[in-house]
Amino acid sequence: MDHVVWKMEVYQVMLGLSNKSPEDFADHTMCRLGKWYYEGEGQSKYTSFTAFKKLEKPHAEVHQNGLAALNANLAGDKKAAAHYLALMESASFVVVEQLSQLANQIAGEVTFVKDHAELF
């Protein structure tokens, strides 16, 4: 999942395993999940689902806090960097939770349609 890869790249920079700069990281509208959400299948098929609507804010927070952690790390503020990483992880948990909820909502709708198809 690209979401996890994005976070791992943040950690790699924090640990000195990567030379990427904050500018090298996609924002929440340009990563694959963001493109799916704003331009792709998500936007065209799932906007009516509650979980889809609840996905935008935490997804943006993952990116904002990951970038804030990188910037704090660059400034030498390890305490702030750790704080932002914790916020990134908290938002990430909500993203995964909402994606799971969305999958369940989609599956429920498909089952409902299938179960009622014989009525027509």
PDB file of C-alpha atoms in Angstrom:
ATOM      1  CA  MET A   1       0.000   0.000   0.000  1.00  0.00           C
ATOM      2  CA  ASP A   2       1.452   3.337  -1.077  1.00  0.00           C
ATOM      3  CA  HIS A   3       0.290   4.963   2.142  1.00  0.00           C
ATOM      4  CA  VAL A   4       2.693   2.802   4.136  1.00  0.00           C
ATOM      5  CA  VAL A   5       5.512   3.358   1.618  1.00  0.00           C
ATOM      6  CA  TRP A   6       5.107   7.144   1.959  1.00  0.00           C
ATOM      7  CA  LYS A   7       5.388   6.888   5.755  1.00  0.00           C
ATOM      8  CA  MET A   8       8.396   4.564   5.518  1.00  0.00           C
ATOM      9  CA  GLU A   9      10.162   7.104   3.340  1.00  0.00           C
ATOM     10  CA  VAL A  10       9.575   9.712   6.056  1.00  0.00           C
ATOM     11  CA  TYR A  11      11.149   7.375   8.614  1.00  0.00           C
ATOM     12  CA  GLN A  12      14.080   6.627   6.318  1.00  0.00           C
ATOM     13  CA  VAL A  13      14.877  10.341   6.114  1.00  0.00           C
ATOM     14  CA  MET A  14      14.490  10.705   9.868  1.00  0.00           C
ATOM     15  CA  LEU A  15      16.941   7.838  10.419  1.00  0.00           C
ATOM     16  CA  GLY A  16      19.462   9.186   7.929  1.00  0.00           C
ATOM     17  CA  LEU A  17      18.854   6.354   5.466  1.00  0.00           C
ATOM     18  CA  SER A  18      17.596   8.661   2.727  1.00  0.00           C
ATOM     19  CA  ASN A  19      18.607  12.079   1.453  1.00  0.00           C
ATOM     20  CA  LYS A  20      15.142  13.054   0.268  1.00  0.00           C
ATOM     21  CA  SER A  21      14.052  16.557   1.169  1.00  0.00           C
ATOM     22  CA  PRO A  22      10.536  17.542   2.296  1.00  0.00           C
ATOM     23  CA  GLU A  23       9.967  18.959  -1.200  1.00  0.00           C
ATOM     24  CA  ASP A  24      10.460  15.454  -2.650  1.00  0.00           C
ATOM     25  CA  PHE A  25       7.367  14.154  -0.861  1.00  0.00           C
ATOM     26  CA  ALA A  26       3.964  14.224  -2.568  1.00  0.00           C
ATOM     27  CA  ASP A  27       1.217  16.132  -0.815  1.00  0.00           C
ATOM     28  CA  HIS A  28      -2.108  14.509  -0.022  1.00  0.00           C
ATOM     29  CA  THR A  29      -3.586  15.416  -3.410  1.00  0.00           C
ATOM     30  CA  MET A  30      -0.695  14.091  -5.497  1.00  0.00           C
ATOM     31  CA  CYS A  31       0.015  10.683  -3.937  1.00  0.00           C
ATOM     32  CA  ARG A  32      -1.810   7.669  -5.360  1.00  0.00           C
ATOM     33  CA  LEU A  33      -4.481   7.711  -2.664  1.00  0.00           C
ATOM     34  CA  GLY A  34      -4.998  11.437  -3.211  1.00  0.00           C
ATOM     35  CA  LYS A  35      -5.297  11.012  -6.970  1.00  0.00           C
ATOM     36  CA  TRP A  36      -7.785   8.175  -6.445  1.00  0.00           C
ATOM     37  CA  TYR A  37      -9.715  10.324  -3.958  1.00  0.00           C
ATOM     38  CA  TYR A  38      -9.784  13.589  -5.926  1.00  0.00           C
ATOM     39  CA  GLU A  39      -9.609  12.502  -9.565  1.00  0.00           C
ATOM     40  CA  GLY A  40     -10.013   8.776  -9.938  1.00  0.00           C
ATOM     41  CA  GLU A  41     -12.356   5.958  -9.177  1.00  0.00           C
ATOM     42  CA  GLY A  42     -12.894   7.159  -5.635  1.00  0.00           C
ATOM     43  CA  GLN A  43     -14.226  10.491  -6.834  1.00  0.00           C
ATOM     44  CA  SER A  44     -16.349   8.949  -9.565  1.00  0.00           C
ATOM     45  CA  LYS A  45     -17.849   6.046  -7.586  1.00  0.00           C
ATOM     46  CA  TYR A  46     -17.697   6.467  -3.814  1.00  0.00           C
ATOM     47  CA  THR A  47     -18.453  10.066  -2.856  1.00  0.00           C
ATOM     48  CA  SER A  48     -21.826   9.077  -1.395  1.00  0.00           C
ATOM     49  CA  PHE A  49     -20.247   6.744   1.170  1.00  0.00           C
ATOM     50  CA  THR A  50     -19.750   8.063   4.710  1.00  0.00           C
ATOM     51  CA  ALA A  51     -16.314   6.471   5.086  1.00  0.00           C
ATOM     52  CA  PHE A  52     -15.154   8.096   1.853  1.00  0.00           C
ATOM     53  CA  LYS A  53     -16.158  11.510   3.180  1.00  0.00           C
ATOM     54  CA  LYS A  54     -14.326  10.841   6.459  1.00  0.00           C
ATOM     55  CA  LEU A  55     -11.107   9.878   4.658  1.00  0.00           C
ATOM     56  CA  GLU A  56     -10.012  13.293   3.400  1.00  0.00           C
ATOM     57  CA  LYS A  57      -9.103  15.004   6.696  1.00  0.00           C
ATOM     58  CA  PRO A  58      -6.949  12.264   8.243  1.00  0.00           C
ATOM     59  CA  HIS A  59      -5.250  11.601   4.909  1.00  0.00           C
ATOM     60  CA  ALA A  60      -4.262  15.265   4.654  1.00  0.00           C
ATOM     61  CA  GLU A  61      -3.073  15.125   8.287  1.00  0.00           C
ATOM     62  CA  VAL A  62      -0.774  12.171   7.530  1.00  0.00           C
ATOM     63  CA  HIS A  63       0.985  14.246   4.899  1.00  0.00           C
ATOM     64  CA  GLN A  64       0.985  17.501   6.873  1.00  0.00           C
ATOM     65  CA  ASN A  65       2.400  15.884   9.987  1.00  0.00           C
ATOM     66  CA  GLY A  66       4.925  13.786   8.086  1.00  0.00           C
ATOM     67  CA  LEU A  67       6.241  16.919   6.386  1.00  0.00           C
ATOM     68  CA  ALA A  68       6.205  18.814   9.688  1.00  0.00           C
ATOM     69  CA  ALA A  69       8.290  16.011  11.232  1.00  0.00           C
ATOM     70  CA  LEU A  70      10.804  16.222   8.391  1.00  0.00           C
ATOM     71  CA  ASN A  71      11.059  19.994   8.716  1.00  0.00           C
ATOM     72  CA  ALA A  72      11.453  19.801  12.496  1.00  0.00           C
ATOM     73  CA  ASN A  73      14.144  17.168  12.032  1.00  0.00           C
ATOM     74  CA  LEU A  74      15.976  19.432   9.574  1.00  0.00           C
ATOM     75  CA  ALA A  75      15.800  22.235  12.134  1.00  0.00           C
ATOM     76  CA  GLY A  76      17.311  19.920  14.760  1.00  0.00           C
ATOM     77  CA  ASP A  77      14.161  19.842  16.893  1.00  0.00           C
ATOM     78  CA  LYS A  78      13.940  16.121  17.664  1.00  0.00           C
ATOM     79  CA  LYS A  79      11.181  16.570  20.243  1.00  0.00           C
ATOM     80  CA  ALA A  80       8.894  18.337  17.754  1.00  0.00           C
ATOM     81  CA  ALA A  81       9.793  15.793  15.075  1.00  0.00           C
ATOM     82  CA  ALA A  82       8.736  12.942  17.379  1.00  0.00           C
ATOM     83  CA  HIS A  83       5.511  14.788  18.188  1.00  0.00           C
ATOM     84  CA  TYR A  84       4.661  15.182  14.501  1.00  0.00           C
ATOM     85  CA  LEU A  85       5.504  11.541  13.803  1.00  0.00           C
ATOM     86  CA  ALA A  86       3.053  10.516  16.522  1.00  0.00           C
ATOM     87  CA  LEU A  87       0.379  12.716  14.946  1.00  0.00           C
ATOM     88  CA  MET A  88       1.174  11.222  11.536  1.00  0.00           C
ATOM     89  CA  GLU A  89       0.723   7.706  12.907  1.00  0.00           C
ATOM     90  CA  SER A  90      -2.513   8.613  14.652  1.00  0.00           C
ATOM     91  CA  ALA A  91      -3.938  10.050  11.425  1.00  0.00           C
ATOM     92  CA  SER A  92      -2.634   7.038   9.512  1.00  0.00           C
ATOM     93  CA  PHE A  93      -4.575   4.720  11.795  1.00  0.00           C
ATOM     94  CA  VAL A  94      -7.763   6.655  10.987  1.00  0.00           C
ATOM     95  CA  VAL A  95      -7.015   6.474   7.239  1.00  0.00           C
ATOM     96  CA  VAL A  96      -6.689   2.685   7.378  1.00  0.00           C
ATOM     97  CA  GLU A  97      -9.819   2.463   9.517  1.00  0.00           C
ATOM     98  CA  GLN A  98     -11.817   4.567   7.040  1.00  0.00           C
ATOM     99  CA  LEU A  99     -10.552   2.552   4.078  1.00  0.00           C
ATOM    100  CA  SER A 100     -11.693  -0.626   5.862  1.00  0.00           C
ATOM    101  CA  GLN A 101     -15.058   0.960   6.599  1.00  0.00           C
ATOM    102  CA  LEU A 102     -15.366   2.016   2.968  1.00  0.00           C
ATOM    103  CA  ALA A 103     -14.633  -1.527   1.805  1.00  0.00           C
ATOM    104  CA  ASN A 104     -17.330  -2.810   4.176  1.00  0.00           C
ATOM    105  CA  GLN A 105     -19.828  -0.192   2.994  1.00  0.00           C
ATOM    106  CA  ILE A 106     -19.146  -1.033  -0.654  1.00  0.00           C
ATOM    107  CA  ALA A 107     -19.463  -4.766   0.044  1.00  0.00           C
ATOM    108  CA  GLY A 108     -22.736  -4.143   1.882  1.00  0.00           C
ATOM    109  CA  GLU A 109     -24.136  -2.217  -1.050  1.00  0.00           C
ATOM    110  CA  VAL A 110     -23.077  -4.899  -3.537  1.00  0.00           C
ATOM    111  CA  THR A 111     -24.707  -7.581  -1.358  1.00  0.00           C
ATOM    112  CA  PHE A 112     -27.880  -5.492  -1.060  1.00  0.00           C
ATOM    113  CA  VAL A 113     -28.119  -5.031  -4.821  1.00  0.00           C
ATOM    114  CA  LYS A 114     -27.381  -8.707  -5.460  1.00  0.00           C
ATOM    115  CA  ASP A 115     -29.955  -9.846  -2.873  1.00  0.00           C
ATOM    116  CA  HIS A 116     -32.615  -7.625  -4.399  1.00  0.00           C
ATOM    117  CA  ALA A 117     -31.821  -8.265  -8.066  1.00  0.00           C
ATOM    118  CA  GLU A 118     -34.439 -11.013  -8.249  1.00  0.00           C
ATOM    119  CA  LEU A 119     -37.123  -8.413  -7.598  1.00  0.00           C
ATOM    120  CA  PHE A 120     -36.650  -7.007 -11.086  1.00  0.00           C
TER     121      PHE A 120
END
